[in-house]
Amino acid sequence: MSPAALPRAAAPLLGFGRLLRRYGFPIAPEQVSSFMQAVTLLGPRSMADIHEAALATLAPTPDRRDEFEAHFQSYFYGNAAALAEGDADEETRINDDSGASDEETEVARREEGGELSSASEQLGSRDFRRNGDGLDAFRRKLAAALPARRSFRTMRTRSRGSLDLRRSLREIVSADGDIPSPLLRRRQTVPRKLLMLIDVSGSMKLYTADYLKLAHAVLQGADRAEVFTFGTRLTRITSALRIRDRGQALARAAAQVDDWDGGTRMGLTLLAFLSVPRFSAFARGAAVVILSDALERGDHAELEMAMRRLSARAFRLSLATPLAGDPRFRPATAALRAILPLLDDLVDGSSLSGLADFILSLARTAPAAEAIWKRVS
């Protein structure tokens, strides 16, 4: 049901569900619908009824109950102090760019000139200059170079297929019982999804601009690609980079990402990505490329857990680190040693051309990262 078709009294309830999703709560549309139905059943006679309905249907996890209460107080009572106290826990925030309308995105994709404005808050800003980087050839080759899989959808074929019994019987009936040449079908082959996760923390500052240009070329060349940035927050920038003009696309992406050149909580942000069912589905059966130095601070248990879950979902899990550009590099940190057995690839991420060549080679088989780096070490 569209928001315009809802009763006016239901709009705040729908808005609260959207607010929780924006802050990384795994709220499904069915839960929001159940929340509104529960409020209807309860009357409601007081705000306590709405609060109880929210707890019963939106079901915050115990570790995020305090944050849930802070958002409820801020949204329904206007108590900003409660939200400020909740922010002190430094929960990973998720920025999803899917709120933009399809019409707005399509207009922006076709637009070749002018400026794009954004009213979103910026905690940090970046300016991406345009230069000749040879990504046009990469964009043209990408669709044909991606790994492919057999779809459950079928297509008509003249040879090397299975019998299309339904069409064949229809042809026999239309020919008054004559037996025509058999009609065949075969399963389609479609490119796999490509998911890019880009580290925008301070330690990656020298490489972020090139990574965003590469991501823009990926989204222009592949229909089924997704791009996220992570540092202390997780941000989906796919819609921004779908804009055809690179300058406009990078300007919009720069406005959406709040945590440029800051700290990094790689494990927590990847776990936040996996906690949202719609985002987690992007990784299922996909070629996942993480562009990061993987310098996780503190305990790496969260990073290992996130990479294990990503590895179980992905067709191929790759880590491109600029540290590997040094011939003396070895995966010697505790975090890299822990995740190395989970990686299909651990490659040099210091060169834009090298990264482009690596992405074009994802369809080709290669030894596992652990096997390669054991030989090197």
Short mmCIF file of C-alpha atoms in Angstrom, two decimals:
data_model
loop_
_atom_site.label_atom_id
_atom_site.label_comp_id
_atom_site.label_asym_id
_atom_site.label_seq_id
_atom_site.Cartn_x
_atom_site.Cartn_y
_atom_site.Cartn_z
CA MET A 1 0.00 0.00 0.00
CA SER A 2 1.39 3.42 -0.92
CA PRO A 3 1.75 6.11 1.79
CA ALA A 4 -0.84 8.26 -0.01
CA ALA A 5 -3.48 5.53 0.42
CA LEU A 6 -2.96 5.27 4.19
CA PRO A 7 -5.18 7.10 6.69
CA ARG A 8 -3.60 10.28 8.01
CA ALA A 9 -3.35 8.82 11.53
CA ALA A 10 -1.24 5.92 10.24
CA ALA A 11 1.47 8.14 8.74
CA PRO A 12 3.40 8.62 12.03
CA LEU A 13 3.44 4.86 12.61
CA LEU A 14 4.80 4.22 9.13
CA GLY A 15 7.35 6.99 9.66
CA PHE A 16 8.59 5.39 12.87
CA GLY A 17 9.22 2.12 11.05
CA ARG A 18 11.19 3.97 8.38
CA LEU A 19 13.19 5.79 11.06
CA LEU A 20 14.23 2.50 12.67
CA ARG A 21 15.27 1.05 9.29
CA ARG A 22 17.36 4.15 8.63
CA TYR A 23 19.27 3.50 11.84
CA GLY A 24 19.99 -0.12 11.01
CA PHE A 25 17.14 -1.97 12.73
CA PRO A 26 16.17 -5.07 10.67
CA ILE A 27 12.49 -4.09 10.27
CA ALA A 28 10.55 -5.95 7.57
CA PRO A 29 7.53 -4.32 5.84
CA GLU A 30 5.31 -7.01 7.38
CA GLN A 31 6.39 -5.88 10.84
CA VAL A 32 5.39 -2.28 10.13
CA SER A 33 2.02 -3.50 8.87
CA SER A 34 1.57 -5.59 12.03
CA PHE A 35 2.54 -2.58 14.14
CA MET A 36 -0.26 -0.48 12.60
CA GLN A 37 -2.75 -3.33 12.98
CA ALA A 38 -1.78 -3.81 16.63
CA VAL A 39 -2.29 -0.10 17.34
CA THR A 40 -5.74 -0.35 15.71
CA LEU A 41 -6.68 -3.31 17.89
CA LEU A 42 -5.57 -1.52 21.06
CA GLY A 43 -7.58 1.61 20.37
CA PRO A 44 -5.21 3.15 21.13
CA ARG A 45 -6.21 4.67 24.46
CA SER A 46 -2.79 6.08 25.35
CA MET A 47 0.79 6.35 24.17
CA ALA A 48 1.52 3.33 26.34
CA ASP A 49 -0.61 1.25 23.97
CA ILE A 50 1.43 2.44 20.98
CA HIS A 51 4.62 1.70 22.89
CA GLU A 52 3.51 -1.84 23.72
CA ALA A 53 2.41 -2.45 20.14
CA ALA A 54 5.80 -1.27 18.87
CA LEU A 55 7.68 -3.57 21.23
CA ALA A 56 5.52 -6.58 20.35
CA THR A 57 5.66 -6.20 16.57
CA LEU A 58 8.95 -4.42 15.78
CA ALA A 59 10.78 -6.65 18.30
CA PRO A 60 14.08 -4.85 18.98
CA THR A 61 16.88 -7.16 20.08
CA PRO A 62 17.88 -6.94 23.77
CA ASP A 63 21.21 -5.30 22.97
CA ARG A 64 19.43 -2.47 21.08
CA ARG A 65 16.47 -2.03 23.40
CA ASP A 66 17.86 1.19 24.91
CA GLU A 67 18.44 2.65 21.45
CA PHE A 68 14.90 1.66 20.45
CA GLU A 69 13.50 3.45 23.52
CA ALA A 70 15.57 6.54 22.72
CA HIS A 71 14.19 6.68 19.17
CA PHE A 72 10.63 6.15 20.45
CA GLN A 73 10.97 9.02 22.94
CA SER A 74 12.53 11.30 20.33
CA TYR A 75 10.04 10.49 17.55
CA PHE A 76 6.74 10.45 19.46
CA TYR A 77 7.54 12.81 22.36
CA GLY A 78 10.12 15.10 20.78
CA ASN A 79 12.62 14.22 23.51
CA ALA A 80 15.92 14.90 21.74
CA ALA A 81 17.89 14.39 24.96
CA ALA A 82 16.95 10.71 25.01
CA LEU A 83 18.25 10.28 21.47
CA ALA A 84 21.49 12.07 22.32
CA GLU A 85 22.04 9.65 25.21
CA GLY A 86 21.35 6.72 22.89
CA ASP A 87 23.90 7.98 20.36
CA ALA A 88 26.59 7.76 23.00
CA ASP A 89 26.67 3.99 22.51
CA GLU A 90 28.15 4.50 18.99
CA GLU A 91 25.86 2.05 17.24
CA THR A 92 26.65 1.56 13.58
CA ARG A 93 24.32 3.68 11.45
CA ILE A 94 23.09 2.68 8.02
CA ASN A 95 22.33 5.20 5.29
CA ASP A 96 20.17 3.75 2.53
CA ASP A 97 19.82 5.73 -0.71
CA SER A 98 16.69 3.82 -1.77
CA GLY A 99 14.44 6.62 -0.51
CA ALA A 100 14.92 8.62 -3.72
CA SER A 101 12.09 8.24 -6.18
CA ASP A 102 12.67 6.30 -9.39
CA GLU A 103 11.68 9.34 -11.45
CA GLU A 104 14.29 11.50 -9.74
CA THR A 105 17.04 8.92 -10.25
CA GLU A 106 16.17 8.40 -13.93
CA VAL A 107 16.19 12.15 -14.62
CA ALA A 108 19.57 12.42 -12.93
CA ARG A 109 20.96 9.52 -14.97
CA ARG A 110 20.01 11.21 -18.24
CA GLU A 111 21.22 14.66 -17.21
CA GLU A 112 24.56 15.62 -18.73
CA GLY A 113 25.18 19.01 -17.11
CA GLY A 114 24.23 21.25 -14.20
CA GLU A 115 24.63 20.83 -10.48
CA LEU A 116 22.99 18.33 -8.14
CA SER A 117 22.14 19.64 -4.69
CA SER A 118 21.67 17.67 -1.50
CA ALA A 119 20.18 18.70 1.83
CA SER A 120 21.72 15.82 3.76
CA GLU A 121 24.06 16.54 6.66
CA GLN A 122 27.77 16.13 5.89
CA LEU A 123 30.20 15.22 8.66
CA GLY A 124 32.98 15.19 6.10
CA SER A 125 33.25 16.14 2.44
CA ARG A 126 35.27 15.05 -0.56
CA ASP A 127 35.91 16.58 -3.97
CA PHE A 128 36.54 14.16 -6.84
CA ARG A 129 38.34 15.65 -9.83
CA ARG A 130 37.78 14.19 -13.28
CA ASN A 131 40.71 12.87 -15.27
CA GLY A 132 41.47 10.40 -18.02
CA ASP A 133 41.81 7.04 -16.29
CA GLY A 134 41.03 4.58 -19.07
CA LEU A 135 37.88 3.16 -17.47
CA ASP A 136 35.80 3.40 -20.65
CA ALA A 137 37.25 0.16 -22.03
CA PHE A 138 36.72 -1.53 -18.66
CA ARG A 139 33.06 -0.48 -18.65
CA ARG A 140 32.48 -1.91 -22.12
CA LYS A 141 34.08 -5.28 -21.26
CA LEU A 142 32.52 -5.72 -17.83
CA ALA A 143 29.11 -7.23 -18.66
CA ALA A 144 30.62 -10.03 -20.72
CA ALA A 145 33.46 -10.67 -18.24
CA LEU A 146 31.41 -11.18 -15.07
CA PRO A 147 30.87 -14.70 -13.71
CA ALA A 148 27.65 -16.26 -15.00
CA ARG A 149 25.13 -18.72 -13.63
CA ARG A 150 22.29 -20.76 -15.12
CA SER A 151 18.95 -19.10 -14.47
CA PHE A 152 15.72 -20.99 -13.81
CA ARG A 153 14.16 -18.96 -16.63
CA THR A 154 14.24 -20.61 -20.03
CA MET A 155 14.43 -19.36 -23.58
CA ARG A 156 13.56 -20.80 -26.98
CA THR A 157 16.39 -22.37 -28.93
CA ARG A 158 16.86 -24.24 -32.21
CA SER A 159 19.47 -26.69 -30.90
CA ARG A 160 21.08 -28.02 -27.73
CA GLY A 161 17.99 -27.76 -25.57
CA SER A 162 15.36 -29.92 -23.93
CA LEU A 163 11.98 -30.64 -25.45
CA ASP A 164 9.42 -27.88 -24.97
CA LEU A 165 6.49 -30.22 -24.51
CA ARG A 166 3.80 -27.56 -24.15
CA ARG A 167 4.70 -25.69 -27.33
CA SER A 168 5.28 -28.93 -29.24
CA LEU A 169 1.82 -30.26 -28.34
CA ARG A 170 0.28 -26.94 -29.30
CA GLU A 171 1.99 -27.15 -32.71
CA ILE A 172 0.77 -30.75 -33.21
CA VAL A 173 -2.83 -29.72 -32.47
CA SER A 174 -2.64 -26.74 -34.81
CA ALA A 175 -1.22 -29.01 -37.56
CA ASP A 176 -4.12 -31.50 -37.24
CA GLY A 177 -1.94 -34.22 -35.78
CA ASP A 178 1.06 -33.86 -38.07
CA ILE A 179 4.36 -34.14 -36.21
CA PRO A 180 6.48 -31.05 -36.85
CA SER A 181 10.11 -30.55 -35.93
CA PRO A 182 10.53 -30.69 -32.13
CA LEU A 183 10.57 -27.35 -30.33
CA LEU A 184 13.32 -26.86 -27.76
CA ARG A 185 14.06 -24.65 -24.76
CA ARG A 186 17.13 -24.16 -22.61
CA ARG A 187 17.91 -22.37 -19.39
CA GLN A 188 19.26 -18.85 -19.74
CA THR A 189 22.72 -17.87 -18.61
CA VAL A 190 22.80 -14.59 -16.67
CA PRO A 191 25.67 -12.60 -15.11
CA ARG A 192 26.11 -12.91 -11.37
CA LYS A 193 25.65 -9.90 -9.13
CA LEU A 194 28.71 -7.82 -8.26
CA LEU A 195 28.83 -6.29 -4.78
CA MET A 196 31.50 -3.71 -3.89
CA LEU A 197 32.15 -2.65 -0.28
CA ILE A 198 34.49 0.37 -0.12
CA ASP A 199 36.41 1.42 3.00
CA VAL A 200 36.34 5.25 3.31
CA SER A 201 38.25 5.52 6.61
CA GLY A 202 41.23 7.81 7.09
CA SER A 203 43.79 5.09 6.39
CA MET A 204 42.29 4.65 2.90
CA LYS A 205 42.17 8.34 2.02
CA LEU A 206 44.74 8.11 -0.79
CA TYR A 207 42.74 5.46 -2.64
CA THR A 208 39.10 6.42 -2.07
CA ALA A 209 38.82 8.66 -5.13
CA ASP A 210 40.03 5.93 -7.48
CA TYR A 211 37.78 3.35 -5.85
CA LEU A 212 34.71 5.54 -6.34
CA LYS A 213 35.59 6.10 -10.00
CA LEU A 214 35.94 2.35 -10.47
CA ALA A 215 32.61 1.78 -8.71
CA HIS A 216 30.94 4.30 -11.02
CA ALA A 217 32.31 2.45 -14.05
CA VAL A 218 31.05 -0.85 -12.60
CA LEU A 219 27.52 0.48 -12.17
CA GLN A 220 27.52 1.89 -15.69
CA GLY A 221 28.70 -1.41 -17.18
CA ALA A 222 26.77 -3.96 -15.09
CA ASP A 223 23.02 -4.03 -14.51
CA ARG A 224 23.19 -6.13 -11.34
CA ALA A 225 25.77 -4.35 -9.20
CA GLU A 226 25.61 -2.74 -5.76
CA VAL A 227 28.04 -0.38 -4.02
CA PHE A 228 28.32 0.44 -0.30
CA THR A 229 30.83 2.50 1.67
CA PHE A 230 31.81 1.81 5.24
CA GLY A 231 33.91 3.43 7.94
CA THR A 232 32.09 4.04 11.18
CA ARG A 233 28.78 3.95 9.26
CA LEU A 234 27.37 1.97 6.36
CA THR A 235 26.06 3.86 3.32
CA ARG A 236 24.46 2.54 0.14
CA ILE A 237 25.48 4.75 -2.79
CA THR A 238 24.22 2.64 -5.70
CA SER A 239 21.56 5.11 -6.83
CA ALA A 240 24.01 8.01 -6.76
CA LEU A 241 26.56 6.18 -8.92
CA ARG A 242 23.90 5.10 -11.42
CA ILE A 243 23.96 8.69 -12.73
CA ARG A 244 25.65 8.62 -16.12
CA ASP A 245 27.73 11.77 -15.67
CA ARG A 246 30.63 10.86 -13.40
CA GLY A 247 31.08 14.32 -11.91
CA GLN A 248 27.44 14.49 -10.84
CA ALA A 249 27.46 10.91 -9.60
CA LEU A 250 30.52 11.39 -7.39
CA ALA A 251 29.19 14.70 -6.10
CA ARG A 252 25.96 13.06 -4.98
CA ALA A 253 27.85 10.13 -3.43
CA ALA A 254 30.10 12.56 -1.56
CA ALA A 255 27.01 14.27 -0.11
CA GLN A 256 25.47 10.99 1.03
CA VAL A 257 28.50 9.59 2.87
CA ASP A 258 28.98 11.17 6.31
CA ASP A 259 32.07 9.35 7.55
CA TRP A 260 34.77 10.25 5.02
CA ASP A 261 38.35 9.92 6.30
CA GLY A 262 37.32 9.02 9.83
CA GLY A 263 37.74 5.90 11.93
CA THR A 264 36.79 2.39 10.97
CA ARG A 265 34.74 -0.37 12.55
CA MET A 266 34.98 -2.86 9.71
CA GLY A 267 33.57 -5.87 11.54
CA LEU A 268 30.63 -4.00 13.02
CA THR A 269 29.68 -2.26 9.77
CA LEU A 270 29.81 -5.54 7.81
CA LEU A 271 27.63 -7.16 10.48
CA ALA A 272 25.23 -4.21 10.15
CA PHE A 273 25.13 -4.85 6.39
CA LEU A 274 24.26 -8.50 7.00
CA SER A 275 21.60 -7.61 9.58
CA VAL A 276 19.40 -5.94 6.93
CA PRO A 277 17.70 -8.73 4.94
CA ARG A 278 17.47 -6.67 1.74
CA PHE A 279 21.19 -5.86 1.87
CA SER A 280 22.19 -9.39 2.82
CA ALA A 281 20.31 -10.65 -0.26
CA PHE A 282 22.66 -8.58 -2.46
CA ALA A 283 25.54 -10.84 -1.39
CA ARG A 284 23.77 -14.15 -2.07
CA GLY A 285 25.44 -15.81 -5.06
CA ALA A 286 27.36 -12.61 -5.86
CA ALA A 287 30.99 -11.80 -6.51
CA VAL A 288 31.80 -9.71 -3.42
CA VAL A 289 34.81 -7.37 -3.63
CA ILE A 290 35.90 -5.55 -0.45
CA LEU A 291 38.27 -2.63 -1.00
CA SER A 292 40.00 -2.09 2.35
CA ASP A 293 43.31 -2.37 4.19
CA ALA A 294 41.48 -4.55 6.78
CA LEU A 295 43.28 -2.81 9.63
CA GLU A 296 40.66 -3.68 12.23
CA ARG A 297 41.21 -2.05 15.58
CA GLY A 298 40.73 -4.00 18.79
CA ASP A 299 39.23 -7.48 18.82
CA HIS A 300 38.75 -8.93 15.32
CA ALA A 301 36.03 -11.40 16.36
CA GLU A 302 33.30 -9.29 14.71
CA LEU A 303 35.28 -9.07 11.47
CA GLU A 304 35.87 -12.82 11.40
CA MET A 305 32.17 -13.47 12.05
CA ALA A 306 31.09 -11.06 9.31
CA MET A 307 33.53 -12.50 6.76
CA ARG A 308 32.45 -16.04 7.60
CA ARG A 309 28.81 -15.13 6.95
CA LEU A 310 29.70 -13.27 3.75
CA SER A 311 31.77 -16.21 2.53
CA ALA A 312 28.82 -18.56 3.08
CA ARG A 313 26.54 -16.35 0.97
CA ALA A 314 28.87 -15.20 -1.79
CA PHE A 315 29.90 -16.98 -4.97
CA ARG A 316 33.36 -15.44 -4.59
CA LEU A 317 34.71 -13.29 -1.74
CA SER A 318 37.69 -11.06 -2.53
CA LEU A 319 39.68 -8.55 -0.49
CA ALA A 320 41.70 -5.93 -2.37
CA THR A 321 44.10 -4.14 -0.05
CA PRO A 322 46.53 -1.38 -1.08
CA LEU A 323 49.02 -2.81 1.40
CA ALA A 324 49.57 -5.72 -0.99
CA GLY A 325 51.20 -3.30 -3.43
CA ASP A 326 54.34 -3.53 -1.30
CA PRO A 327 56.43 -6.60 -2.28
CA ARG A 328 57.21 -7.11 1.43
CA PHE A 329 53.52 -7.41 2.34
CA ARG A 330 52.40 -10.54 4.16
CA PRO A 331 48.99 -11.19 5.79
CA ALA A 332 50.60 -11.15 9.23
CA THR A 333 48.10 -9.21 11.35
CA ALA A 334 45.77 -11.17 13.61
CA ALA A 335 42.72 -9.99 11.64
CA LEU A 336 44.15 -10.97 8.23
CA ARG A 337 45.34 -14.34 9.51
CA ALA A 338 41.85 -15.02 10.88
CA ILE A 339 39.99 -14.17 7.67
CA LEU A 340 42.52 -15.50 5.13
CA PRO A 341 40.99 -19.03 5.02
CA LEU A 342 37.61 -17.44 4.24
CA LEU A 343 38.84 -15.44 1.24
CA ASP A 344 38.89 -16.60 -2.34
CA ASP A 345 41.23 -13.74 -3.30
CA LEU A 346 43.62 -11.42 -1.46
CA VAL A 347 44.97 -9.05 -4.11
CA ASP A 348 46.73 -5.74 -4.62
CA GLY A 349 44.34 -2.81 -4.36
CA SER A 350 46.83 0.01 -4.85
CA SER A 351 46.42 0.34 -8.64
CA LEU A 352 43.24 1.37 -10.45
CA SER A 353 44.24 -0.50 -13.61
CA GLY A 354 45.19 -3.58 -11.60
CA LEU A 355 41.82 -3.57 -9.84
CA ALA A 356 39.99 -3.21 -13.15
CA ASP A 357 41.92 -6.18 -14.57
CA PHE A 358 41.14 -8.23 -11.46
CA ILE A 359 37.38 -7.56 -11.69
CA LEU A 360 37.45 -8.55 -15.36
CA SER A 361 39.07 -11.85 -14.31
CA LEU A 362 36.47 -12.83 -11.69
CA ALA A 363 34.93 -15.42 -14.01
CA ARG A 364 38.23 -17.31 -14.25
CA THR A 365 39.12 -19.86 -11.60
CA ALA A 366 42.12 -19.21 -9.37
CA PRO A 367 43.78 -20.86 -6.35
CA ALA A 368 42.36 -19.86 -2.96
CA ALA A 369 43.97 -16.89 -1.25
CA GLU A 370 45.33 -19.03 1.59
CA ALA A 371 47.11 -21.37 -0.82
CA ILE A 372 48.73 -18.49 -2.71
CA TRP A 373 49.94 -16.62 0.37
CA LYS A 374 51.28 -19.76 2.04
CA ARG A 375 53.53 -20.26 -0.98
CA VAL A 376 54.61 -16.60 -0.90
CA SER A 377 55.38 -16.71 2.81
#
